[in-house]
Coordinates of N, CA and C in Angstrom, one line a residue:
X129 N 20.7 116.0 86.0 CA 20.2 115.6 84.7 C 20.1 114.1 84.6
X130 N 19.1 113.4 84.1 CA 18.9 112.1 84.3 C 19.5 111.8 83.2
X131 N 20.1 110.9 83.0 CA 21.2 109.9 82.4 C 19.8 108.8 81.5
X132 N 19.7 108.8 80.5 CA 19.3 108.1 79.8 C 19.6 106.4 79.4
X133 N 18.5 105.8 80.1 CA 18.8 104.3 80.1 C 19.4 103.6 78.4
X134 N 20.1 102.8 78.9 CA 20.9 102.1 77.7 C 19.5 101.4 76.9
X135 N 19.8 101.3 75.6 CA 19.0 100.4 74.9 C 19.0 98.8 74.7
X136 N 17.9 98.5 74.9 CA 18.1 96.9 75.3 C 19.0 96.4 74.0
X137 N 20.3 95.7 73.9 CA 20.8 94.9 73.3 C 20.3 93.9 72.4
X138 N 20.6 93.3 71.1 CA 20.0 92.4 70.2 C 20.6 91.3 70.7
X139 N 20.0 90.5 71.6 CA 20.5 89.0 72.0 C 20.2 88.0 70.9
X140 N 20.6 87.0 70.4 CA 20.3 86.0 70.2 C 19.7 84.8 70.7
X141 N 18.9 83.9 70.3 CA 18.3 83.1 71.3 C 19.5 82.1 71.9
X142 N 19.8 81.4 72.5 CA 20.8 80.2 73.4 C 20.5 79.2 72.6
X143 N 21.4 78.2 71.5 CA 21.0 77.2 71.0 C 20.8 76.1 71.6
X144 N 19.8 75.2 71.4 CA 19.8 73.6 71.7 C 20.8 72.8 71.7
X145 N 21.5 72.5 73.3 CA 22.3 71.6 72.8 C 22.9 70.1 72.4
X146 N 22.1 70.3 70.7 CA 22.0 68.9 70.1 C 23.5 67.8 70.3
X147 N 24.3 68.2 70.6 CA 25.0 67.1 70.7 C 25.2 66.5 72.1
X148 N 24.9 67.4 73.0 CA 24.6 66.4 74.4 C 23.6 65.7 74.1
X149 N 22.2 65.8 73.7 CA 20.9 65.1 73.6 C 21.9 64.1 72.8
X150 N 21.8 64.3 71.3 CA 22.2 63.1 70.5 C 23.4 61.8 71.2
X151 N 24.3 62.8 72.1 CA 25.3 61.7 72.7 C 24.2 60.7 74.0
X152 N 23.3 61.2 74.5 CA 22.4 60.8 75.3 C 21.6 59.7 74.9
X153 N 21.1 59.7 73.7 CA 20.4 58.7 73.3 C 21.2 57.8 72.9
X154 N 22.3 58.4 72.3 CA 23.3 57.0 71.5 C 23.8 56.0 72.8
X155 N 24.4 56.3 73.5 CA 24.7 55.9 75.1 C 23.5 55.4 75.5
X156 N 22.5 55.2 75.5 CA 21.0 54.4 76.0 C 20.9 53.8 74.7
X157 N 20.9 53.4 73.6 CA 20.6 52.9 72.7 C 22.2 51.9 72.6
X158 N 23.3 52.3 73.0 CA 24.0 51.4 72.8 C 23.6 50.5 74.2
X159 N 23.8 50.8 75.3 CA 24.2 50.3 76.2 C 22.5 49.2 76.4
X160 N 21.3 49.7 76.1 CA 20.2 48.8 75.7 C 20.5 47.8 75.1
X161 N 21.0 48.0 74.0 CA 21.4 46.8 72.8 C 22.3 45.9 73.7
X162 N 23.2 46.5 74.3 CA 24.7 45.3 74.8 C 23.7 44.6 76.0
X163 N 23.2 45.5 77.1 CA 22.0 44.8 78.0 C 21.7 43.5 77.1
X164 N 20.5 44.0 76.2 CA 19.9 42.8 75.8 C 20.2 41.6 75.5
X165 N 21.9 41.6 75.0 CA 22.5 40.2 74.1 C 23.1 39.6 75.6
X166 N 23.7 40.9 76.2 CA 24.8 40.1 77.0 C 23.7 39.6 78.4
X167 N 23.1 40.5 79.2 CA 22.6 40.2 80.7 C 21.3 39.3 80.0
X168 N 20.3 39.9 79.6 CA 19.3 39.2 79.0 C 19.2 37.6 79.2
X169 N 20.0 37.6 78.6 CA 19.7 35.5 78.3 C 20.3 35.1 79.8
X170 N 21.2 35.8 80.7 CA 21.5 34.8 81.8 C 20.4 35.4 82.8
X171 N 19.3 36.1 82.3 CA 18.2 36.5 83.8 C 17.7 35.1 84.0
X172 N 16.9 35.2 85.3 CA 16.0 34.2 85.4 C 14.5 34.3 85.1
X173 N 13.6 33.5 84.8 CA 12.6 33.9 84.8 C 11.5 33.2 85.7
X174 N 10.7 33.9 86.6 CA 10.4 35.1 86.2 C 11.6 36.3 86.4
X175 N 12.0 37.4 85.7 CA 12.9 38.4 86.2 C 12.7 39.3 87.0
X176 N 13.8 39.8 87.8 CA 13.8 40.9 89.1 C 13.3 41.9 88.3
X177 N 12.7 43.0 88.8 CA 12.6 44.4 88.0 C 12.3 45.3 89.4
X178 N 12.8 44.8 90.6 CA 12.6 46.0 91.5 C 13.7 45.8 92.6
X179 N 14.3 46.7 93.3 CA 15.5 46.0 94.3 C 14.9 47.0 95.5
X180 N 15.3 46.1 96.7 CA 15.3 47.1 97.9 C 16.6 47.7 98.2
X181 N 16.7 48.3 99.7 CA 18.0 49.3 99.7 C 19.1 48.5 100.1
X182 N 18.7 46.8 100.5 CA 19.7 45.7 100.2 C 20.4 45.4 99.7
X183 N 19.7 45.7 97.9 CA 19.9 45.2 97.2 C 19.8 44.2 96.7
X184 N 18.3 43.6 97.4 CA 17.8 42.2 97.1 C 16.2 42.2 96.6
X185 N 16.1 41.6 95.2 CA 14.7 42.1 94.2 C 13.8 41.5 95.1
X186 N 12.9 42.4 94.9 CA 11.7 42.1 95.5 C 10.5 42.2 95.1
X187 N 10.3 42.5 93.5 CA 9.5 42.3 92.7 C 9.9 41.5 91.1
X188 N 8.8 40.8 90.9 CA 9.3 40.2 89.5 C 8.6 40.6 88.6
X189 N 9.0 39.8 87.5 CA 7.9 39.8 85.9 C 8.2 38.9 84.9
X190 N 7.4 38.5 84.4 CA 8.0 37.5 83.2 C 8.5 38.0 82.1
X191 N 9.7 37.1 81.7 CA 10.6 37.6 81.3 C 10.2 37.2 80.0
X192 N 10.6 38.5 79.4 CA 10.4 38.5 77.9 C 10.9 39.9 77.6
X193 N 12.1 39.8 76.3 CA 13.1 41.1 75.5 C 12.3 42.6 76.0
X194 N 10.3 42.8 75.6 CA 9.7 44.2 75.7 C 9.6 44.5 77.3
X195 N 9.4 43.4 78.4 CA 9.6 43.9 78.9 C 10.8 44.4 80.0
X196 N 12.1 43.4 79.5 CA 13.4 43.8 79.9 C 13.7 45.5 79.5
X197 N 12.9 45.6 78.1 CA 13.6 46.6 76.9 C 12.7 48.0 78.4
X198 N 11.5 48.0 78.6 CA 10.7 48.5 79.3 C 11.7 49.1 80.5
X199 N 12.1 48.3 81.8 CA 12.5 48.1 82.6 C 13.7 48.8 82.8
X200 N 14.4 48.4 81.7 CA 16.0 49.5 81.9 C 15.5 50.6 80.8
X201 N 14.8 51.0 80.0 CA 14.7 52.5 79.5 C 13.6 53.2 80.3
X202 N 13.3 52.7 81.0 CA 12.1 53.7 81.8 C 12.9 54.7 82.3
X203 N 13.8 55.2 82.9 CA 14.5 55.6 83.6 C 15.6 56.9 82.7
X204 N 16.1 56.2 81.9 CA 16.8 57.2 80.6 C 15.9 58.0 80.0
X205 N 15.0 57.5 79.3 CA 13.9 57.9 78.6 C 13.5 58.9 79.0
X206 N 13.1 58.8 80.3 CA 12.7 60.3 81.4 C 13.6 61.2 81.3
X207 N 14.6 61.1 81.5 CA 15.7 61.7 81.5 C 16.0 62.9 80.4
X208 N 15.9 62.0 79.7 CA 16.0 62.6 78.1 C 15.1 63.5 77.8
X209 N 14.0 63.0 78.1 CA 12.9 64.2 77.5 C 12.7 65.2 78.7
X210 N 13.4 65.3 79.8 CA 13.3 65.9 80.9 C 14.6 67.0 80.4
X211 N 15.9 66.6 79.8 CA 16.6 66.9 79.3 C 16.2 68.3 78.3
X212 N 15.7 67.2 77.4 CA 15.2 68.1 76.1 C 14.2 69.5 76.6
X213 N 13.5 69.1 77.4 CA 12.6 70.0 77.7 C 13.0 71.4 78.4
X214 N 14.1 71.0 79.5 CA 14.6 72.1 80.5 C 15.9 72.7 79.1
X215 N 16.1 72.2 78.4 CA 17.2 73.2 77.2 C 15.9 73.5 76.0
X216 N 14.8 73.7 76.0 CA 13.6 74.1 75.0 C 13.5 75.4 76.2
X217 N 13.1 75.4 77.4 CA 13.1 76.1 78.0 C 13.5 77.1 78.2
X218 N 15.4 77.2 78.4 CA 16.3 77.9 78.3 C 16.4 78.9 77.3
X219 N 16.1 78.0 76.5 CA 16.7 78.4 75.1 C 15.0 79.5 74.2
X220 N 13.9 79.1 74.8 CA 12.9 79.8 74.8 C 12.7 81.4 75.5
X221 N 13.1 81.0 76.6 CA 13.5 82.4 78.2 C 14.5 83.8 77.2
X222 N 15.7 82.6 76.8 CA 16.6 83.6 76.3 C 16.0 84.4 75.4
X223 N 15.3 84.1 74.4 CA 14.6 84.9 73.4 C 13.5 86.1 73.6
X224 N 13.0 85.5 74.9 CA 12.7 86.3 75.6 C 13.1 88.1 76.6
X225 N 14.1 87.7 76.6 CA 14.7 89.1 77.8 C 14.6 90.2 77.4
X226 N 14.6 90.6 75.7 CA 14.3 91.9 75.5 C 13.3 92.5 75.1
X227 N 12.1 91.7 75.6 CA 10.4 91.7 75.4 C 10.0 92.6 76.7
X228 N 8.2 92.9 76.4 CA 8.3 92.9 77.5 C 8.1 91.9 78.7
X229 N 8.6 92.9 79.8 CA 8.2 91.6 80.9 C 9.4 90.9 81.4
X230 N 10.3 91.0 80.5 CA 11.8 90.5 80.3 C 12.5 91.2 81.5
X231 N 13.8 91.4 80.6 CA 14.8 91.8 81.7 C 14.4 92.8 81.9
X232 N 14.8 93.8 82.9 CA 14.2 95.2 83.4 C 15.2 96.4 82.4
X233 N 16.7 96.1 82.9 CA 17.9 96.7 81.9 C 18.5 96.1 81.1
X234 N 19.5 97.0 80.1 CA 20.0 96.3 79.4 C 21.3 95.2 79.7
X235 N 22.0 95.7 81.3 CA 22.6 95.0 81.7 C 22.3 93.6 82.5
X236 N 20.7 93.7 82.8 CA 20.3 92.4 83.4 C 19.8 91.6 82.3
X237 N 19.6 92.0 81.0 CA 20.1 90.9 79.8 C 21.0 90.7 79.3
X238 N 22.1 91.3 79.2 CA 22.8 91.0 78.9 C 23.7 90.2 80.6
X239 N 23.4 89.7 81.0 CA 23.9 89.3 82.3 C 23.2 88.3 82.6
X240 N 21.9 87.8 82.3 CA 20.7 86.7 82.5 C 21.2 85.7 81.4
X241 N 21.6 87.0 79.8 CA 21.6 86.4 78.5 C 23.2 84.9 78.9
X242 N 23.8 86.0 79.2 CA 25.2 84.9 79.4 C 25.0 84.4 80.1
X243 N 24.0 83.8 81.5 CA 24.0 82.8 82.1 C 23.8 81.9 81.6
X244 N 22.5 82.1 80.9 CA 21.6 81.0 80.1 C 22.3 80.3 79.3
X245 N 23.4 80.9 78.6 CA 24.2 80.1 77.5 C 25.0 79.3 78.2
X246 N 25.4 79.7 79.4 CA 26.3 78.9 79.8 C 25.9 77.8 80.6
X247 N 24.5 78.1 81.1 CA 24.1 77.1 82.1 C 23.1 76.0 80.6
X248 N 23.1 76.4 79.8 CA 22.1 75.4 78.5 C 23.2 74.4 78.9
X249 N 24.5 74.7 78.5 CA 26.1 73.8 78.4 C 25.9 72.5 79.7
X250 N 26.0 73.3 80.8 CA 26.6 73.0 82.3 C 25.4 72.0 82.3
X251 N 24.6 72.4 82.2 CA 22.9 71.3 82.5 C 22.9 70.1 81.8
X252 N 23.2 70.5 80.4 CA 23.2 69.4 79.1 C 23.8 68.3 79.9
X253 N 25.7 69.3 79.9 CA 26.1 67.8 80.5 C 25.6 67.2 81.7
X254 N 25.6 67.9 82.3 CA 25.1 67.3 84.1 C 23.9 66.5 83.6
X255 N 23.0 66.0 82.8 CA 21.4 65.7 82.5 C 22.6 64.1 81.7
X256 N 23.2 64.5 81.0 CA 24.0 63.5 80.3 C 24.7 62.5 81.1
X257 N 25.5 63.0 82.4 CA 26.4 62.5 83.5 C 25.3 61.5 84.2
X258 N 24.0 62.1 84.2 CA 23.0 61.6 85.1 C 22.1 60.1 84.6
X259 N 22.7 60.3 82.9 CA 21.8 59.0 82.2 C 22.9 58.5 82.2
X260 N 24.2 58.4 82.3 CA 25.3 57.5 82.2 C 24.9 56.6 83.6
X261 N 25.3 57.5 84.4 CA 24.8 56.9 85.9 C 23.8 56.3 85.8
X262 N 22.8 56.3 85.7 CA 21.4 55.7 85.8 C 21.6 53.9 84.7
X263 N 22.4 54.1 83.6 CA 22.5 52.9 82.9 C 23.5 51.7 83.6
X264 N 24.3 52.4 83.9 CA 25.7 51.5 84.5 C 24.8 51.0 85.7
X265 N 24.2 51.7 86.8 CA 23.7 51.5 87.9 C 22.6 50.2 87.4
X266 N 21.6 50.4 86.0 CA 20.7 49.1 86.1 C 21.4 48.3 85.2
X267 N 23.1 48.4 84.5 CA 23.5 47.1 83.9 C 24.3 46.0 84.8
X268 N 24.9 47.0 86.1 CA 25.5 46.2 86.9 C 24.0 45.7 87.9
X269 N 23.1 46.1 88.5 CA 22.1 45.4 88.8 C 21.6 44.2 88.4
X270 N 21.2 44.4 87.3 CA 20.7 43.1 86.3 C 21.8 42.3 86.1
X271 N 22.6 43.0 86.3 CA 24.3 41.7 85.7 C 24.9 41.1 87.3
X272 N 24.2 41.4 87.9 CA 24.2 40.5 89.6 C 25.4 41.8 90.8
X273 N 25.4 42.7 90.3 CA 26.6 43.1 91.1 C 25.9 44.8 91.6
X274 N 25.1 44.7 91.7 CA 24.4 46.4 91.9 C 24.4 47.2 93.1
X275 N 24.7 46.1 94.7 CA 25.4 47.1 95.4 C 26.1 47.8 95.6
X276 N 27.9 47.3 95.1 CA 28.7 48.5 94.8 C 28.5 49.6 93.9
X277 N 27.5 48.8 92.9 CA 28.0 50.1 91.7 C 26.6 51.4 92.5
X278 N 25.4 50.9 92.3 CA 24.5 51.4 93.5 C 25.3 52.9 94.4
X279 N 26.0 52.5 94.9 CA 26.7 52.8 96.2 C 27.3 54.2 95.4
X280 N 28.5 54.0 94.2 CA 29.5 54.9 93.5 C 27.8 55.5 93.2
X281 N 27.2 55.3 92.4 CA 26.2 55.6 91.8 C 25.9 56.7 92.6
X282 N 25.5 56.4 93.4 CA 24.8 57.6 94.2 C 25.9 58.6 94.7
X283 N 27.0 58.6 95.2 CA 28.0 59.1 95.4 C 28.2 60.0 94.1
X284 N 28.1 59.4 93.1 CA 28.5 60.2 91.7 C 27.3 61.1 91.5
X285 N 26.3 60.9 91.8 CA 25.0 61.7 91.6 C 25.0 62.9 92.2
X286 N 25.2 63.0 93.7 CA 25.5 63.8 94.5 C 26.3 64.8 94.5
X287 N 27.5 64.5 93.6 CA 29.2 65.0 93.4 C 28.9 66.1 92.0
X288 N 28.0 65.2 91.1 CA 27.4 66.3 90.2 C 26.2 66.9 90.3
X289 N 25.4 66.9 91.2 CA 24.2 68.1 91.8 C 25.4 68.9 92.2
X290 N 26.1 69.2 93.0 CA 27.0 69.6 94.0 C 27.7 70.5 93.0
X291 N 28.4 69.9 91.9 CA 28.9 70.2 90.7 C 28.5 70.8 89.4
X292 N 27.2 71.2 89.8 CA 26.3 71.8 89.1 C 25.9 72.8 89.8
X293 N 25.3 73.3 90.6 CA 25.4 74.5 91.9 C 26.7 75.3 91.8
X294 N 28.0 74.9 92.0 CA 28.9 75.2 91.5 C 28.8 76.0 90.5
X295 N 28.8 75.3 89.6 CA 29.0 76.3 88.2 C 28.5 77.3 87.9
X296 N 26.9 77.1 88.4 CA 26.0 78.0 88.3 C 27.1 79.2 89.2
X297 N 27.0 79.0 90.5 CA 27.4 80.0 91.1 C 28.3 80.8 90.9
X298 N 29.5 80.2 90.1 CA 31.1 81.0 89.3 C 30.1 81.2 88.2
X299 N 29.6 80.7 87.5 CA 28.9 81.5 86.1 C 28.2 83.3 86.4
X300 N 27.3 83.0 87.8 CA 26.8 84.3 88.1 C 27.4 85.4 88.9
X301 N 28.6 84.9 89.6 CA 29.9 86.0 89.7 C 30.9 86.3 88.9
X302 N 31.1 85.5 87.7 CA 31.7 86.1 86.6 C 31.0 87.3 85.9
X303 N 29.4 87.0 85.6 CA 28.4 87.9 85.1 C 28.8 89.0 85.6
X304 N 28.4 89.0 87.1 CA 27.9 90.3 87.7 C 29.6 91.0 87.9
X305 N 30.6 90.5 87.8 CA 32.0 91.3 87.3 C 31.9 92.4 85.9
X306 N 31.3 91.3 85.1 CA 31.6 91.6 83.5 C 30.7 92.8 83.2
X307 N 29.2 92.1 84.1 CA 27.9 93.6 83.9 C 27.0 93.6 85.0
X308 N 28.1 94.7 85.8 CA 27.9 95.0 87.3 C 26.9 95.4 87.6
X309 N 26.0 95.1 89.2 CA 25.2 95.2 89.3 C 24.7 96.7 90.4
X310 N 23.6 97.1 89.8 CA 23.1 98.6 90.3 C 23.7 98.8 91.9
X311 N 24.5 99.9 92.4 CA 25.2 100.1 93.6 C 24.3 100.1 94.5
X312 N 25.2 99.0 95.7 CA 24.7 98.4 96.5 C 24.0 97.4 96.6
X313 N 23.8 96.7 95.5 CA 23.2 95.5 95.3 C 24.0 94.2 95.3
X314 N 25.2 94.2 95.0 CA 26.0 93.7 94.8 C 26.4 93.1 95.5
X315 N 26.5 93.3 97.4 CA 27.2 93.2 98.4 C 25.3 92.0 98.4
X316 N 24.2 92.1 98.5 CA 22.9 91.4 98.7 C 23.1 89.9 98.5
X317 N 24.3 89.4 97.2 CA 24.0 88.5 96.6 C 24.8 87.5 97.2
X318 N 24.6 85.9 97.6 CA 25.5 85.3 98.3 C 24.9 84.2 97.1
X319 N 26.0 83.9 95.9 CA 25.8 82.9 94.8 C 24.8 83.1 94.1
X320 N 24.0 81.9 94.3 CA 22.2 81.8 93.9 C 21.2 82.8 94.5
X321 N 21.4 82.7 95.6 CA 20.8 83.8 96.9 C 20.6 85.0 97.0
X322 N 19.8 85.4 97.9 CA 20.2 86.9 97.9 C 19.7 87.2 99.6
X323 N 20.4 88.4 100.0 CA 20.7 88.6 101.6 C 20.4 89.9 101.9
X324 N 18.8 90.2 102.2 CA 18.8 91.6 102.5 C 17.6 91.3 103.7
X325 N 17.6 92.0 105.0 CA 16.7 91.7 106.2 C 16.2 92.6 106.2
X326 N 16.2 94.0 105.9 CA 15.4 95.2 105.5 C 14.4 95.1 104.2
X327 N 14.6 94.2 103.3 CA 14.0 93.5 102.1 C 12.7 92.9 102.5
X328 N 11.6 93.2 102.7 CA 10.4 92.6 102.9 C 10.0 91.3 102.1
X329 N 10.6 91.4 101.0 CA 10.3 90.1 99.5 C 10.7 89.1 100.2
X330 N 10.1 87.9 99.7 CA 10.7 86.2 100.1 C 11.3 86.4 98.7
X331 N 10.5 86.4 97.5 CA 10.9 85.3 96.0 C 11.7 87.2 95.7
X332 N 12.6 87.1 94.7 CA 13.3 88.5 94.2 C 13.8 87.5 93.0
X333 N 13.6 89.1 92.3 CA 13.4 89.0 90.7 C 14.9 88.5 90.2
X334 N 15.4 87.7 90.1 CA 16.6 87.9 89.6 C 17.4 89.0 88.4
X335 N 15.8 90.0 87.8 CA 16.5 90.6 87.0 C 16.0 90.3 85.6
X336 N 15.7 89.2 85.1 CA 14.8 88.7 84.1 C 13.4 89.1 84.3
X337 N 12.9 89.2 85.2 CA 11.2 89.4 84.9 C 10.4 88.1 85.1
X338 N 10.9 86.9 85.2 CA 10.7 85.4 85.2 C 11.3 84.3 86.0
X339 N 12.6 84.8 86.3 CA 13.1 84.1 87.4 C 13.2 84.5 88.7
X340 N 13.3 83.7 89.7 CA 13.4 84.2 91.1 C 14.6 83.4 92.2
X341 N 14.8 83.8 92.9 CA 15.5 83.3 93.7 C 14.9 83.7 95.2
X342 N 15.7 83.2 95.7 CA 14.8 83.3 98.0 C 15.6 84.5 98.9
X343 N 15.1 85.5 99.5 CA 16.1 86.1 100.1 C 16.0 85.7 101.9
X344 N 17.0 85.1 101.4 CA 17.3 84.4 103.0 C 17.8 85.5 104.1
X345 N 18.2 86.5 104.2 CA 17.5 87.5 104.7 C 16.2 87.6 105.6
X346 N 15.6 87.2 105.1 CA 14.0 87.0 106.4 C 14.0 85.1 106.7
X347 N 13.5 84.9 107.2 CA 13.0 83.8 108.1 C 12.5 83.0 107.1
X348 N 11.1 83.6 106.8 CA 10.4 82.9 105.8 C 11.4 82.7 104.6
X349 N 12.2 83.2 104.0 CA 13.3 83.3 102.6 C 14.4 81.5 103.1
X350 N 14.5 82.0 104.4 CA 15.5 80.7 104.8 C 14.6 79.4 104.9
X351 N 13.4 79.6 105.3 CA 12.8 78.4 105.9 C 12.7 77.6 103.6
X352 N 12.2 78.3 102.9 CA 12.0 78.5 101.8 C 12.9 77.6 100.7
X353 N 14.3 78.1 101.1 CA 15.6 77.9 100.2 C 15.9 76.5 101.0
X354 N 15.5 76.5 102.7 CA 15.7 74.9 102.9 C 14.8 74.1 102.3
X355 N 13.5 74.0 102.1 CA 12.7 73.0 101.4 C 13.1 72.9 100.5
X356 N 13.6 73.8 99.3 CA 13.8 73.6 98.0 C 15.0 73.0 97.8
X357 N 16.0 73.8 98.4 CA 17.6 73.0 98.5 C 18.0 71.7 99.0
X358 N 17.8 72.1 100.4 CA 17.9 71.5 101.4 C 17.5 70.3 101.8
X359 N 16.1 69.4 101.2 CA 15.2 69.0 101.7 C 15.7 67.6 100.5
X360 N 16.0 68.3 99.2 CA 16.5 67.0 98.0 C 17.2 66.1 98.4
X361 N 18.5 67.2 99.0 CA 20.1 66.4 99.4 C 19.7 65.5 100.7
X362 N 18.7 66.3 101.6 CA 18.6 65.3 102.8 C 17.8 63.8 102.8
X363 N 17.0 63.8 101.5 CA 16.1 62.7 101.0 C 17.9 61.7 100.7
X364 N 19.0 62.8 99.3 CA 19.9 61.6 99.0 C 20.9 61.2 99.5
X365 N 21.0 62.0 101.2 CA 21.3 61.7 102.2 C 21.2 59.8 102.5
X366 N 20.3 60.3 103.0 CA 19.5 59.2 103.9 C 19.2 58.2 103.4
X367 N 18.9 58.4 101.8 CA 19.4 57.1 100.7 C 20.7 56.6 100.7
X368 N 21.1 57.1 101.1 CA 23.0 56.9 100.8 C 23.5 55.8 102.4
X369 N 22.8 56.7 103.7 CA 23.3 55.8 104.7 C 23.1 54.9 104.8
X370 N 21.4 54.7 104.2 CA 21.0 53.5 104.2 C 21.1 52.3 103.0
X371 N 22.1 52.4 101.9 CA 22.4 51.7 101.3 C 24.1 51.4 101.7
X372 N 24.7 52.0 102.9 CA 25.7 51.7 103.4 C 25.9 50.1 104.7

């Protein structure tokens, strides 16, 4: 007798996490303002606004407050609305899972559902970690001292990609404990990944209906998860030796 599938669950959508954004802007708007009174008046002009992996500017501009102000928020700014957008995202997906097209079961929304909320959190901060970094890195530049901090900078960057991967991956073996996954599937999953060579698929559904992950399992799945993974860190690799 066939067992009658569970009914999709009433999820709630994943909220915006307004107080990482808000702490994000306040931290660029403070640290702008202190820029401007304090580094500002000792630049030279014309002012540096580009460094090599030296650490020695090699493009200028004339110096004037709009476009100092320009120069160090290009960089946050992005950030922020890069921020904002990937938690609109999130938080859009989630409302999603028990549509169609969504999660398949009730257990792969409710399993997708509690990633999401937790990964909205884990991202906010890591996106927040990443504008701290990015300010310190052009207030000690502009303030004459930006190879060391340069140097931590990037080290710290790396430590939280690294530290973000992480989480994700205890977030999605906590899941799949709490709302286990269809027998024999279980044993496929290596973190993010998934590991089946009898599996013809490169991209597999994670279960949402919308997201995917690589099954490295075939050749093509590996060659795949290295460009996408693989290919970032080796770029901030090779930035890293060469600012040593």
């Amino acid at each position: 007798m066939n067992q009658r599938p569970e009914p999709m669950p009433n999820l709630s959508r994943v909220p915006m996490p307004w107080a990482w954004i808000a702490a994000a802007v306040l931290i660029t708007v403070v640290a702008s303002v202190v820029m401007l009174r304090i580094i500002y008046p000792e630049l030279a002009d014309p002012m540096p606004v580009h460094w090599n992996a030296g650490g020695e500017a090699d493009r200028f501009m004339e110096k004037t407050p709009g476009a100092f102000l320009t120069s160090i928020l290009l960089g946050p700014v992005i950030l922020i609305v890069v921020m904002v957008g990937c938690a609109t995202l999130i938080s859009m997906q989630s409302g999603t899972l028990t549509q169609r097209g969504g999660a398949a079961t009730a257990g792969d929304a409710r399993r997708t559902h509690g990633g999401l909320e937790r990964m909205q959190v884990h991202l906010a901060r890591f996106m927040f970690i990443m504008n701290l970094i990015i300010l310190s890195i052009l207030g000690s530049t502009y303030g004459g001292h930006g190879g060391p901090v340069f140097l931590i900078g990037l080290i710290a960057i790396l430590a939280s990609s690294a530290g973000l991967i992480l989480a994700q991956i205890r977030v999605q073996a906590s899941l799949r404990q709490k709302f286990p996954l269809p027998p024999g599937e279980a044993g496929k999953w290596w973190g993010i990944l998934y590991r089946d060579p009898e599996d013809p698929r490169i991209l597999i559904d994670t279960g949402t209906g919308s997201n995917f992950t690589f099954n490295v399992g075939r050749t093509a799945g590996k060659v795949a998860a290295l460009l996408v993974l693989g290919v970032p860190l080796l770029i901030l690799a090779v930035v890293l030796l060469v600012a040593i």
